[in-house]
Short mmCIF file of C-alpha atoms and ligand atoms in Angstrom, two decimals:
data_model
loop_
_atom_site.label_atom_id
_atom_site.label_comp_id
_atom_site.label_asym_id
_atom_site.label_seq_id
_atom_site.Cartn_x
_atom_site.Cartn_y
_atom_site.Cartn_z
CA MET U 1 239.34 102.32 -85.00
CA SER U 2 239.63 105.87 -83.88
CA ARG U 3 236.83 107.53 -81.90
CA THR U 4 234.95 110.45 -83.38
CA PHE U 5 234.42 113.74 -81.59
CA TYR U 6 232.11 116.43 -82.70
CA ILE U 7 232.18 119.92 -80.98
CA THR U 8 230.29 123.05 -81.84
CA THR U 9 230.38 126.74 -80.86
CA PRO U 10 227.28 129.07 -81.25
CA ILE U 11 226.98 130.65 -84.64
CA TYR U 12 227.49 134.33 -83.89
CA TYR U 13 225.16 137.09 -84.90
CA VAL U 14 226.54 139.23 -87.57
CA ASN U 15 225.04 142.43 -86.36
CA ASP U 16 227.94 142.69 -83.62
CA VAL U 17 231.50 142.56 -84.14
CA PRO U 18 233.64 139.85 -82.38
CA HIS U 19 234.74 140.60 -78.93
CA ILE U 20 236.44 138.75 -76.09
CA GLY U 21 233.31 136.72 -75.17
CA HIS U 22 233.02 135.26 -78.68
CA ALA U 23 236.64 134.62 -78.68
CA TYR U 24 236.35 132.70 -75.32
CA THR U 25 233.85 130.19 -76.59
CA THR U 26 235.63 129.57 -79.86
CA LEU U 27 238.94 129.33 -78.21
CA ALA U 28 237.58 126.79 -75.64
CA ALA U 29 236.14 124.71 -78.43
CA ASP U 30 239.47 124.85 -80.30
CA VAL U 31 241.51 123.71 -77.26
CA LEU U 32 239.17 120.72 -76.70
CA ALA U 33 239.28 119.97 -80.36
CA ARG U 34 242.99 120.03 -80.48
CA TYR U 35 243.24 117.88 -77.33
CA ARG U 36 240.97 115.18 -78.76
CA ARG U 37 243.09 115.22 -81.97
CA LEU U 38 246.16 114.81 -79.87
CA MET U 39 244.43 111.89 -78.34
CA GLY U 40 243.81 110.26 -81.68
CA ASP U 41 240.20 111.05 -82.20
CA LYS U 42 238.65 112.00 -85.51
CA VAL U 43 237.37 115.50 -84.70
CA PHE U 44 234.77 117.65 -86.42
CA PHE U 45 234.91 121.20 -85.02
CA LEU U 46 232.09 123.51 -86.24
CA THR U 47 231.73 127.22 -85.96
CA GLY U 48 229.98 129.85 -88.15
CA THR U 49 227.64 132.76 -88.19
CA ASP U 50 223.88 133.34 -87.60
CA GLU U 51 222.98 135.81 -90.41
CA HIS U 52 219.13 135.85 -90.60
CA GLY U 53 216.66 137.63 -88.39
CA GLN U 54 215.22 141.15 -87.51
CA LYS U 55 218.26 142.38 -85.74
CA VAL U 56 220.55 141.74 -88.71
CA GLU U 57 217.88 143.33 -90.96
CA LYS U 58 217.81 146.45 -88.87
CA ALA U 59 221.53 146.60 -88.50
CA ALA U 60 221.82 146.32 -92.32
CA ASN U 61 219.19 149.13 -92.79
CA SER U 62 220.86 151.60 -90.46
CA ALA U 63 224.40 150.73 -92.14
CA GLY U 64 222.89 151.32 -95.57
CA GLU U 65 223.62 147.83 -96.79
CA THR U 66 221.72 144.83 -97.74
CA PRO U 67 221.55 142.16 -95.00
CA LEU U 68 223.83 139.98 -97.03
CA GLU U 69 226.43 142.62 -97.65
CA LEU U 70 226.50 143.32 -93.87
CA ALA U 71 226.82 139.49 -93.23
CA ASP U 72 229.68 139.13 -95.88
CA ARG U 73 231.43 141.97 -94.16
CA VAL U 74 231.14 140.99 -90.62
CA MET U 75 231.48 137.20 -91.30
CA LYS U 76 235.17 137.99 -92.61
CA ARG U 77 235.94 139.84 -89.28
CA PHE U 78 234.97 136.70 -87.37
CA ASP U 79 236.87 134.40 -89.62
CA SER U 80 240.07 136.53 -89.70
CA LEU U 81 239.90 136.78 -85.92
CA TRP U 82 239.69 133.00 -85.70
CA ALA U 83 242.87 132.68 -87.96
CA LYS U 84 244.71 135.16 -85.88
CA LEU U 85 243.69 133.27 -82.57
CA GLY U 86 244.96 130.03 -84.12
CA ILE U 87 241.56 128.41 -84.29
CA GLU U 88 241.48 125.41 -86.43
CA TYR U 89 237.76 124.62 -87.25
CA SER U 90 236.72 121.96 -89.53
CA ASP U 91 233.85 123.94 -91.10
CA PHE U 92 232.49 127.32 -90.95
CA ILE U 93 228.66 127.47 -91.49
CA ARG U 94 226.83 130.59 -92.56
CA THR U 95 222.99 130.43 -92.33
CA THR U 96 222.74 132.09 -95.75
CA GLN U 97 224.26 129.18 -97.40
CA GLU U 98 222.16 127.05 -99.60
CA ARG U 99 223.14 123.89 -97.82
CA HIS U 100 221.80 125.23 -94.56
CA LYS U 101 218.58 126.88 -96.06
CA ALA U 102 217.62 123.51 -97.75
CA GLY U 103 218.17 121.60 -94.57
CA VAL U 104 216.14 123.95 -92.53
CA SER U 105 213.32 123.96 -94.96
CA HIS U 106 213.39 120.18 -95.02
CA ILE U 107 213.14 119.88 -91.15
CA PHE U 108 210.36 122.56 -91.03
CA SER U 109 208.28 120.59 -93.74
CA GLN U 110 208.93 117.23 -92.00
CA LEU U 111 207.55 118.67 -88.69
CA MET U 112 204.62 120.31 -90.59
CA ASN U 113 203.89 117.09 -92.27
CA LYS U 114 203.64 115.09 -88.97
CA GLY U 115 201.56 117.78 -87.42
CA ASP U 116 204.19 119.01 -85.00
CA ILE U 117 204.08 122.34 -86.69
CA TYR U 118 200.73 124.04 -87.12
CA LEU U 119 199.27 127.34 -88.09
CA GLY U 120 197.69 129.49 -85.31
CA GLU U 121 197.77 133.11 -83.99
CA TYR U 122 200.00 134.70 -81.49
CA GLU U 123 199.58 137.73 -79.14
CA ASP U 124 202.29 138.32 -76.70
CA TRP U 125 205.17 140.54 -75.50
CA TYR U 126 208.07 140.64 -77.91
CA CYS U 127 211.73 141.61 -77.17
CA THR U 128 213.26 142.49 -80.41
CA PRO U 129 216.95 142.48 -79.40
CA CYS U 130 216.54 138.98 -77.94
CA GLU U 131 214.05 137.83 -80.75
CA THR U 132 211.89 136.29 -78.10
CA PHE U 133 208.27 136.31 -77.07
CA TRP U 134 207.40 136.56 -73.40
CA THR U 135 204.26 136.02 -71.40
CA GLU U 136 202.93 138.74 -69.03
CA THR U 137 204.08 136.77 -66.08
CA GLN U 138 207.63 136.21 -67.40
CA LEU U 139 208.23 139.98 -67.73
CA ILE U 140 210.25 141.58 -64.88
CA ASP U 141 208.88 145.18 -64.18
CA GLY U 142 207.23 145.07 -67.54
CA LYS U 143 210.54 144.62 -69.36
CA CYS U 144 212.45 141.63 -71.02
CA PRO U 145 213.65 139.26 -68.28
CA ASP U 146 216.79 138.47 -70.16
CA CYS U 147 218.04 141.99 -71.21
CA ASN U 148 215.80 144.38 -69.23
CA ARG U 149 214.89 146.32 -72.40
CA PRO U 150 211.33 147.38 -73.27
CA VAL U 151 209.09 144.83 -74.91
CA GLU U 152 206.28 145.41 -77.29
CA LYS U 153 202.87 143.74 -77.72
CA LEU U 154 202.65 141.81 -80.93
CA LYS U 155 199.78 139.91 -82.60
CA GLU U 156 200.48 137.82 -85.59
CA GLU U 157 199.54 134.66 -87.49
CA SER U 158 202.13 132.29 -86.70
CA TYR U 159 203.28 128.67 -87.11
CA PHE U 160 203.79 126.94 -83.83
CA PHE U 161 205.94 124.03 -82.83
CA ARG U 162 204.22 121.62 -80.46
CA MET U 163 206.86 121.89 -77.83
CA SER U 164 204.37 121.11 -75.06
CA ALA U 165 203.91 117.55 -76.53
CA TYR U 166 207.66 116.88 -75.62
CA GLN U 167 207.78 118.17 -72.10
CA GLU U 168 207.78 114.73 -70.32
CA GLN U 169 210.03 113.16 -72.78
CA LEU U 170 212.49 115.98 -72.26
CA LEU U 171 212.18 115.81 -68.58
CA ALA U 172 212.79 112.10 -68.46
CA HIS U 173 215.99 112.47 -70.74
CA ILE U 174 217.45 115.20 -68.47
CA GLU U 175 216.78 113.17 -65.31
CA ALA U 176 218.18 110.04 -66.88
CA ASN U 177 221.32 111.79 -68.13
CA PRO U 178 222.97 113.73 -65.50
CA ASP U 179 225.81 114.87 -67.78
CA PHE U 180 223.48 116.19 -70.49
CA ILE U 181 223.34 119.72 -69.29
CA GLN U 182 226.53 121.15 -67.44
CA PRO U 183 227.41 122.57 -65.28
CA LYS U 184 225.10 121.17 -62.59
CA SER U 185 223.76 124.46 -61.32
CA LYS U 186 222.48 125.34 -64.91
CA ARG U 187 221.07 121.76 -65.14
CA ASN U 188 219.00 122.51 -62.11
CA GLU U 189 217.81 125.83 -63.56
CA ILE U 190 216.63 124.07 -66.79
CA LEU U 191 214.88 121.30 -64.81
CA ALA U 192 212.88 123.88 -62.86
CA PHE U 193 211.94 125.52 -66.05
CA VAL U 194 210.80 122.43 -67.83
CA LYS U 195 208.78 121.37 -64.85
CA GLU U 196 207.01 124.71 -64.90
CA GLY U 197 205.54 123.60 -68.19
CA LEU U 198 206.37 124.05 -71.74
CA ARG U 199 204.07 126.09 -74.08
CA ASP U 200 204.03 125.63 -77.94
CA LEU U 201 206.62 127.65 -79.45
CA SER U 202 205.98 130.35 -82.19
CA VAL U 203 208.33 129.42 -85.02
CA SER U 204 207.60 131.93 -87.79
CA ARG U 205 207.38 135.58 -88.31
CA THR U 206 205.51 137.89 -90.58
CA THR U 207 206.83 141.21 -89.44
CA PHE U 208 210.06 141.16 -91.47
CA ASN U 209 211.51 139.28 -94.61
CA TRP U 210 215.16 138.54 -93.68
CA GLY U 211 214.91 134.72 -93.13
CA ILE U 212 214.28 131.39 -94.78
CA PRO U 213 210.61 131.19 -96.06
CA VAL U 214 208.20 128.78 -94.43
CA PRO U 215 207.82 126.05 -97.04
CA GLY U 216 204.50 126.74 -98.98
CA ASN U 217 203.79 129.95 -97.35
CA ASP U 218 206.27 132.64 -98.09
CA ARG U 219 204.50 135.40 -96.11
CA HIS U 220 206.21 133.83 -93.13
CA VAL U 221 209.96 133.47 -92.43
CA ILE U 222 211.14 130.74 -90.16
CA TYR U 223 211.96 131.97 -86.50
CA VAL U 224 215.71 132.71 -86.33
CA TRP U 225 216.35 130.24 -83.52
CA PHE U 226 214.76 127.41 -85.41
CA ASP U 227 216.91 128.37 -88.29
CA ALA U 228 220.00 128.94 -86.18
CA LEU U 229 219.97 125.79 -84.09
CA SER U 230 219.53 123.49 -87.14
CA ASN U 231 223.05 124.62 -88.28
CA TYR U 232 224.54 121.81 -86.05
CA ILE U 233 222.98 119.31 -88.36
CA THR U 234 222.76 121.03 -91.78
CA ALA U 235 226.64 121.48 -91.54
CA LEU U 236 226.87 117.67 -91.47
CA GLY U 237 224.86 117.32 -94.49
CA TYR U 238 221.38 116.66 -92.93
CA PRO U 239 218.89 115.57 -94.36
CA ASP U 240 221.51 113.28 -95.98
CA GLN U 241 222.08 110.97 -93.09
CA SER U 242 225.19 109.33 -94.56
CA GLY U 243 228.77 110.81 -94.44
CA ASN U 244 229.64 113.25 -91.70
CA PHE U 245 226.05 113.03 -90.30
CA LYS U 246 226.44 109.37 -89.71
CA ASP U 247 230.07 109.65 -88.40
CA PHE U 248 229.44 112.68 -86.00
CA TRP U 249 225.84 112.97 -84.88
CA PRO U 250 225.04 113.05 -81.95
CA VAL U 251 227.38 115.85 -81.14
CA ASP U 252 229.66 115.26 -78.32
CA VAL U 253 229.48 118.92 -77.02
CA HIS U 254 227.62 121.94 -77.76
CA LEU U 255 229.66 124.72 -76.20
CA ILE U 256 227.74 127.89 -75.42
CA GLY U 257 227.49 130.79 -73.05
CA LYS U 258 224.96 130.78 -70.29
CA ASP U 259 222.84 133.34 -72.10
CA ILE U 260 221.57 130.86 -74.67
CA LEU U 261 221.26 127.68 -72.66
CA ARG U 262 217.50 127.50 -72.78
CA PHE U 263 217.57 127.48 -76.59
CA HIS U 264 220.10 124.70 -76.42
CA ALA U 265 218.66 122.59 -73.59
CA VAL U 266 215.03 122.97 -74.26
CA TYR U 267 214.07 124.13 -77.65
CA TRP U 268 216.78 122.26 -79.63
CA PRO U 269 216.28 118.81 -77.88
CA THR U 270 212.53 119.02 -78.62
CA PHE U 271 213.10 119.82 -82.18
CA LEU U 272 215.38 116.91 -82.45
CA MET U 273 212.84 114.67 -80.71
CA ALA U 274 210.12 115.75 -83.17
CA ALA U 275 212.52 115.09 -86.12
CA GLY U 276 213.18 111.59 -84.69
CA LEU U 277 216.89 112.31 -84.12
CA PRO U 278 219.27 111.50 -81.13
CA LEU U 279 219.89 114.32 -78.74
CA PRO U 280 223.28 116.01 -78.13
CA LYS U 281 225.40 114.16 -75.66
CA LYS U 282 226.34 117.32 -73.85
CA VAL U 283 225.39 120.96 -73.68
CA PHE U 284 227.95 122.98 -71.61
CA ALA U 285 227.22 126.56 -70.65
CA HIS U 286 230.18 128.64 -69.66
CA GLY U 287 230.10 131.83 -67.67
CA TRP U 288 230.04 135.41 -68.68
CA TRP U 289 233.03 137.85 -68.76
CA THR U 290 232.89 141.31 -67.40
CA VAL U 291 235.52 143.91 -67.99
CA GLU U 292 237.35 145.62 -65.15
CA GLY U 293 234.19 144.77 -63.11
CA GLN U 294 231.62 145.99 -65.50
CA LYS U 295 229.38 144.42 -68.02
CA MET U 296 230.85 144.74 -71.41
CA SER U 297 228.74 146.98 -73.66
CA LYS U 298 229.04 149.24 -76.58
CA SER U 299 227.62 152.19 -74.61
CA LEU U 300 230.22 151.90 -72.06
CA GLN U 301 232.89 151.61 -74.67
CA ASN U 302 234.63 148.87 -72.67
CA VAL U 303 234.42 146.03 -75.20
CA VAL U 304 237.58 144.20 -75.20
CA GLU U 305 238.87 143.85 -78.77
CA PRO U 306 240.84 140.54 -79.10
CA ASN U 307 242.91 141.67 -82.17
CA MET U 308 244.34 144.38 -80.05
CA LEU U 309 245.03 142.14 -77.20
CA ILE U 310 246.73 139.64 -79.44
CA ASP U 311 248.85 142.41 -81.07
CA LYS U 312 249.92 143.60 -77.68
CA TYR U 313 250.59 140.41 -75.77
CA GLY U 314 250.75 137.65 -78.29
CA VAL U 315 248.33 135.04 -79.23
CA ASP U 316 249.47 132.28 -76.77
CA ALA U 317 249.43 134.56 -73.78
CA VAL U 318 245.86 135.47 -74.45
CA ARG U 319 244.88 131.86 -75.06
CA TYR U 320 246.53 130.91 -71.85
CA PHE U 321 245.08 133.71 -69.86
CA LEU U 322 241.40 133.27 -70.94
CA LEU U 323 241.33 129.61 -70.10
CA ARG U 324 243.52 129.73 -66.94
CA GLU U 325 242.08 132.84 -65.16
CA VAL U 326 238.58 131.54 -64.57
CA PRO U 327 237.22 128.05 -63.91
CA PHE U 328 235.18 127.05 -67.03
CA GLY U 329 231.50 127.41 -66.22
CA LEU U 330 231.92 130.31 -63.74
CA ASP U 331 231.77 134.14 -64.49
CA GLY U 332 234.97 135.89 -64.69
CA ASP U 333 236.43 139.39 -64.86
CA PHE U 334 238.92 140.51 -67.39
CA SER U 335 241.47 143.05 -66.56
CA HIS U 336 244.80 144.02 -68.12
CA ALA U 337 246.60 143.96 -64.71
CA ALA U 338 245.52 140.22 -64.22
CA LEU U 339 246.68 139.45 -67.76
CA VAL U 340 250.25 140.96 -67.22
CA ASN U 341 250.37 139.21 -63.88
CA ARG U 342 249.81 135.82 -65.47
CA ILE U 343 252.32 136.47 -68.18
CA ASN U 344 254.89 137.66 -65.73
CA SER U 345 254.45 134.91 -63.08
CA ASP U 346 253.15 131.78 -64.84
CA LEU U 347 254.68 132.29 -68.40
CA ALA U 348 257.82 134.07 -67.81
CA ASN U 349 258.87 133.13 -64.33
CA ASP U 350 257.59 129.50 -64.19
CA LEU U 351 257.30 128.01 -67.71
CA GLY U 352 260.07 129.96 -69.61
CA ASN U 353 262.58 130.20 -66.88
CA LEU U 354 262.64 126.28 -66.40
CA LEU U 355 263.33 125.77 -70.01
CA ASN U 356 265.98 128.48 -70.00
CA ARG U 357 267.77 126.85 -66.99
CA THR U 358 267.54 123.41 -68.32
CA THR U 359 268.70 123.99 -71.83
CA ALA U 360 271.41 126.35 -70.63
CA MET U 361 272.78 123.67 -68.19
CA ILE U 362 272.66 120.88 -70.84
CA ASN U 363 274.70 123.28 -73.27
CA LYS U 364 277.09 124.11 -70.50
CA TYR U 365 277.66 120.70 -69.08
CA PHE U 366 277.10 118.37 -72.00
CA ALA U 367 277.87 120.67 -75.07
CA GLY U 368 274.09 120.67 -75.92
CA VAL U 369 273.84 116.87 -76.43
CA MET U 370 271.36 114.96 -74.28
CA PRO U 371 273.24 112.56 -72.05
CA PRO U 372 271.72 109.11 -71.33
CA CYS U 373 269.65 108.63 -68.25
CA GLY U 374 271.34 106.72 -65.40
CA GLU U 375 269.53 105.02 -62.46
CA LEU U 376 266.89 107.24 -60.71
CA ASP U 377 267.18 107.94 -57.02
CA ASP U 378 264.12 108.98 -54.92
CA THR U 379 264.00 112.58 -55.82
CA ASP U 380 264.22 111.60 -59.53
CA SER U 381 261.58 109.08 -59.25
CA ALA U 382 259.13 111.39 -57.44
CA TYR U 383 259.74 114.05 -60.13
CA ARG U 384 259.17 111.41 -62.90
CA ALA U 385 256.01 110.04 -61.03
CA LYS U 386 254.64 113.65 -60.96
CA SER U 387 255.26 114.21 -64.53
CA VAL U 388 253.54 110.98 -65.55
CA ALA U 389 250.57 111.68 -63.27
CA MET U 390 250.12 114.84 -65.15
CA LEU U 391 249.07 112.91 -68.27
CA GLU U 392 246.23 111.26 -66.40
CA GLY U 393 245.46 114.39 -64.54
CA VAL U 394 245.04 116.46 -67.63
CA ALA U 395 242.97 113.75 -69.26
CA GLY U 396 240.60 113.67 -66.30
CA GLN U 397 240.32 117.44 -66.30
CA MET U 398 239.78 117.73 -70.00
CA GLY U 399 236.92 115.26 -69.71
CA GLU U 400 235.29 117.54 -67.39
CA LEU U 401 236.06 120.64 -69.60
CA ALA U 402 237.90 121.96 -66.58
CA PHE U 403 240.56 123.91 -68.64
CA SER U 404 241.81 125.83 -65.76
CA LYS U 405 242.46 122.78 -63.63
CA ALA U 406 244.11 120.93 -66.57
CA LEU U 407 246.52 123.87 -66.83
CA GLN U 408 246.94 123.71 -63.05
CA CYS U 409 248.07 120.16 -63.33
CA ILE U 410 250.65 121.08 -65.92
CA TRP U 411 251.90 124.04 -63.79
CA GLU U 412 252.36 121.81 -60.83
CA VAL U 413 254.83 119.74 -62.85
CA ILE U 414 256.59 123.04 -63.88
CA SER U 415 256.91 124.15 -60.27
CA ALA U 416 258.19 120.66 -59.33
CA GLY U 417 260.80 121.05 -61.95
CA ASN U 418 262.15 124.28 -60.63
CA LYS U 419 262.11 122.94 -57.20
CA TYR U 420 263.85 119.75 -58.53
CA ILE U 421 266.68 121.96 -59.79
CA ASP U 422 267.08 123.44 -56.43
CA GLU U 423 267.05 120.14 -54.64
CA THR U 424 269.47 118.51 -56.99
CA ALA U 425 271.90 121.53 -57.30
CA PRO U 426 273.31 120.44 -60.58
CA TRP U 427 275.97 123.28 -60.31
CA THR U 428 277.46 121.33 -57.32
CA LEU U 429 277.31 118.04 -59.08
CA ALA U 430 279.13 119.62 -62.06
CA LYS U 431 282.09 120.42 -59.84
CA ASP U 432 282.61 116.79 -58.97
CA PRO U 433 283.85 114.61 -61.85
CA GLY U 434 282.72 111.45 -59.94
CA LYS U 435 279.13 112.81 -60.29
CA ARG U 436 278.94 112.96 -64.04
CA GLU U 437 276.34 110.10 -64.39
CA ARG U 438 274.27 111.76 -61.59
CA LEU U 439 274.38 115.02 -63.39
CA ALA U 440 273.36 113.30 -66.66
CA THR U 441 270.35 111.75 -64.98
CA VAL U 442 269.24 115.02 -63.55
CA MET U 443 269.49 116.80 -66.96
CA TYR U 444 267.61 113.89 -68.48
CA CYS U 445 264.69 114.10 -66.05
CA LEU U 446 264.50 117.76 -66.40
CA ALA U 447 264.28 117.67 -70.21
CA GLU U 448 262.07 114.59 -70.42
CA SER U 449 259.51 116.10 -67.83
CA GLN U 450 259.43 119.32 -69.96
CA ARG U 451 258.89 117.38 -73.24
CA LEU U 452 255.75 116.07 -71.69
CA VAL U 453 254.84 119.46 -70.55
CA TYR U 454 255.20 121.11 -73.88
CA SER U 455 253.41 118.25 -75.54
CA LEU U 456 250.55 118.62 -73.19
CA LEU U 457 250.59 122.44 -73.90
CA ALA U 458 249.96 121.98 -77.64
CA PRO U 459 246.14 122.30 -77.53
CA PHE U 460 246.42 125.39 -75.26
CA MET U 461 249.34 127.29 -76.69
CA PRO U 462 250.38 125.70 -80.02
CA ALA U 463 253.16 128.02 -81.13
CA THR U 464 254.71 127.88 -77.62
CA SER U 465 254.50 124.17 -77.49
CA ALA U 466 256.28 123.85 -80.83
CA LYS U 467 259.05 126.23 -79.86
CA GLY U 468 259.56 124.47 -76.57
CA LEU U 469 259.65 121.03 -78.18
CA ASP U 470 262.07 122.36 -80.94
CA TYR U 471 264.54 123.48 -78.10
CA LEU U 472 264.31 120.02 -76.79
CA GLY U 473 265.23 118.57 -80.16
CA VAL U 474 261.86 117.03 -80.77
CA THR U 475 260.93 117.46 -84.45
CA SER U 476 257.70 115.63 -84.80
CA ALA U 477 254.31 116.79 -83.53
CA PRO U 478 253.16 115.14 -80.18
CA ASP U 479 250.57 112.47 -80.33
CA GLN U 480 249.26 109.75 -78.10
CA ALA U 481 252.24 107.35 -78.62
CA THR U 482 254.82 110.18 -77.57
CA LEU U 483 252.89 110.92 -74.39
CA ALA U 484 254.87 108.68 -72.20
CA TRP U 485 257.97 108.90 -70.06
CA GLY U 486 261.22 108.01 -71.82
CA GLY U 487 260.67 109.38 -75.25
CA LEU U 488 263.72 111.75 -75.35
CA ALA U 489 266.67 109.78 -76.89
CA ALA U 490 270.23 110.18 -75.69
CA GLY U 491 272.15 112.04 -78.31
CA THR U 492 269.46 114.60 -79.13
CA ASN U 493 270.69 118.07 -79.63
CA ILE U 494 269.23 120.58 -77.32
CA THR U 495 269.39 124.27 -78.07
CA LYS U 496 269.72 126.93 -75.44
CA ALA U 497 266.31 128.61 -75.25
CA GLU U 498 265.67 132.27 -75.63
CA ALA U 499 263.02 133.70 -73.23
CA LEU U 500 259.64 132.41 -74.59
CA PHE U 501 257.72 135.12 -72.65
CA PRO U 502 259.79 138.19 -71.80
CA ARG U 503 258.53 139.91 -68.71
CA ILE U 504 256.29 142.80 -69.12
CA GLU U 505 257.60 145.61 -66.91
CA GLU U 506 255.38 148.71 -67.84
CA ARG U 507 252.00 148.70 -66.21
CA SER U 508 249.19 148.52 -68.81
CA GLU U 509 246.86 151.50 -69.07
O1 ME8 X 1 223.38 134.21 -79.16
N1 ME8 X 1 231.24 136.44 -71.93
O2 ME8 X 1 224.92 134.86 -81.04
P1 ME8 X 1 225.76 135.92 -80.32
C1 ME8 X 1 231.33 135.22 -72.36
N2 ME8 X 1 223.40 133.75 -82.71
N3 ME8 X 1 230.90 134.79 -73.54
C2 ME8 X 1 230.12 135.63 -74.32
C3 ME8 X 1 230.08 137.03 -73.78
C4 ME8 X 1 230.58 137.35 -72.66
N4 ME8 X 1 230.49 138.57 -72.24
N5 ME8 X 1 229.35 137.59 -74.84
C5 ME8 X 1 229.10 136.80 -75.76
C6 ME8 X 1 223.74 134.11 -80.53
N6 ME8 X 1 229.61 135.53 -75.55
C7 ME8 X 1 223.08 133.26 -81.40
C8 ME8 X 1 223.59 131.89 -81.22
S1 ME8 X 1 223.54 129.25 -81.78
C9 ME8 X 1 222.62 128.14 -82.59
C10 ME8 X 1 222.90 130.83 -82.02
C11 ME8 X 1 229.64 134.28 -76.35
O3 ME8 X 1 226.64 136.62 -81.40
C12 ME8 X 1 228.95 133.15 -75.77
O4 ME8 X 1 229.24 131.91 -76.32
O5 ME8 X 1 224.94 136.80 -79.44
C13 ME8 X 1 227.38 133.48 -76.08
O6 ME8 X 1 226.48 132.31 -76.04
C14 ME8 X 1 227.63 133.81 -77.59
O7 ME8 X 1 228.90 134.73 -77.49
C15 ME8 X 1 226.43 134.54 -78.19
O8 ME8 X 1 226.83 135.00 -79.42
#
């Protein structure tokens, strides 16, 4: 029986258009989803859009649209970017869909009925852009501690979620499950936050209308984070607990940016506890991208538009760069120079060049037909061992969501291939008819090692992987069974490869 694997991205607000930060989270989720599929898992990969709340209502007002018109328009921009970026999601949830609204109302009623949600009154400092209330002591210089923008004092009747009642249970869960919140530094921040004490959480608003009404009291709409977080189960059909919910909950990984960790590692687990549902297995918070050293912002006009990058450099180069350049979990800086450098050195020089050399030699020396492999000498065995070790190495790194290190494992074998050619000097072997079998063995090892390389590249660079495998005469998509040494058959036709990634000579602006 195959394992199941459920992975989610945040659902993105429709008051902003997609930029490289959103693309990053969704891409990482796609790579992991594709890797798990390659390893034989039954995968459910969820993304979507967060369409309610005051921010969306305000953005729609200033654009002269209804909130739903705005959501329809912006949601399409996200979806078309995902198509262009090669994202293969299983489901795209919109919080304005009936299935979601019905699920959220159900959870809210359930918690009201058991007394975990009650009516009270609220007075505190509110940050509209963050949709978050803050206490006096949490403010920094009188401003929002998250975004540093002004806050306003709000007093309103509000429903509260009895979050304080779940503090001890949450603390015990975090302590008993070291992998629940990753990376570790983030886990420590959350532990410290929970230990400070959890207050009951305001979970309804009366100051605007664009949201899901509180069941039985439609003067209130449900707080946007209560609404949004529930998407992870409403998309599985909750409150129906059969079907996808049964197969995929609890989620294997919620992938998010570090900005929204508290919502996922504190609020969400306590909502789930109250609803009597199992907690996520893992919440992984990745770092933040800056651009050429500066925070990305509309006012600085430095927002990196992924469509433009893909048009200019190609989708696989962008996919590779984003996951290779920065260790997952740390902050990183985007620059065109760094991207061009990665394309020229890693993709053109190392990866592409090795395939060109190999396929050209097989065509020159063996008329493009894969010769059988003879006995391996020490050099061949070492190269084979390195190639085989890559399978384990990548598996280990992917288990840790260490995408950059997984790619490094693959690139070590690519470098070893280029070195292997220099060491075995096939052009010298070719001059000696007595070394024909030796030459065949070298060609076999080179092609077979690269078959494994291109198979493992499938989750990261799907089109490049397919092209590389095609040059190597492999016609079926890689799977768990083909991820072993020796799969390439003698007699296979090998085509001389074109440059997969031509060097980029001009310096980018
Ligand atoms: O927070 N670097 O939506 P959102 C890296 N609707 N990642 C970035 C980034 C950057 N500079 N900027 C954004 C919301 N992101 C809520 C989520 S989930 C139930 C509700 C990514 O549109 C990162 O994943 O503001 C971050 O968490 C997410 O976009 C925030 O997207």
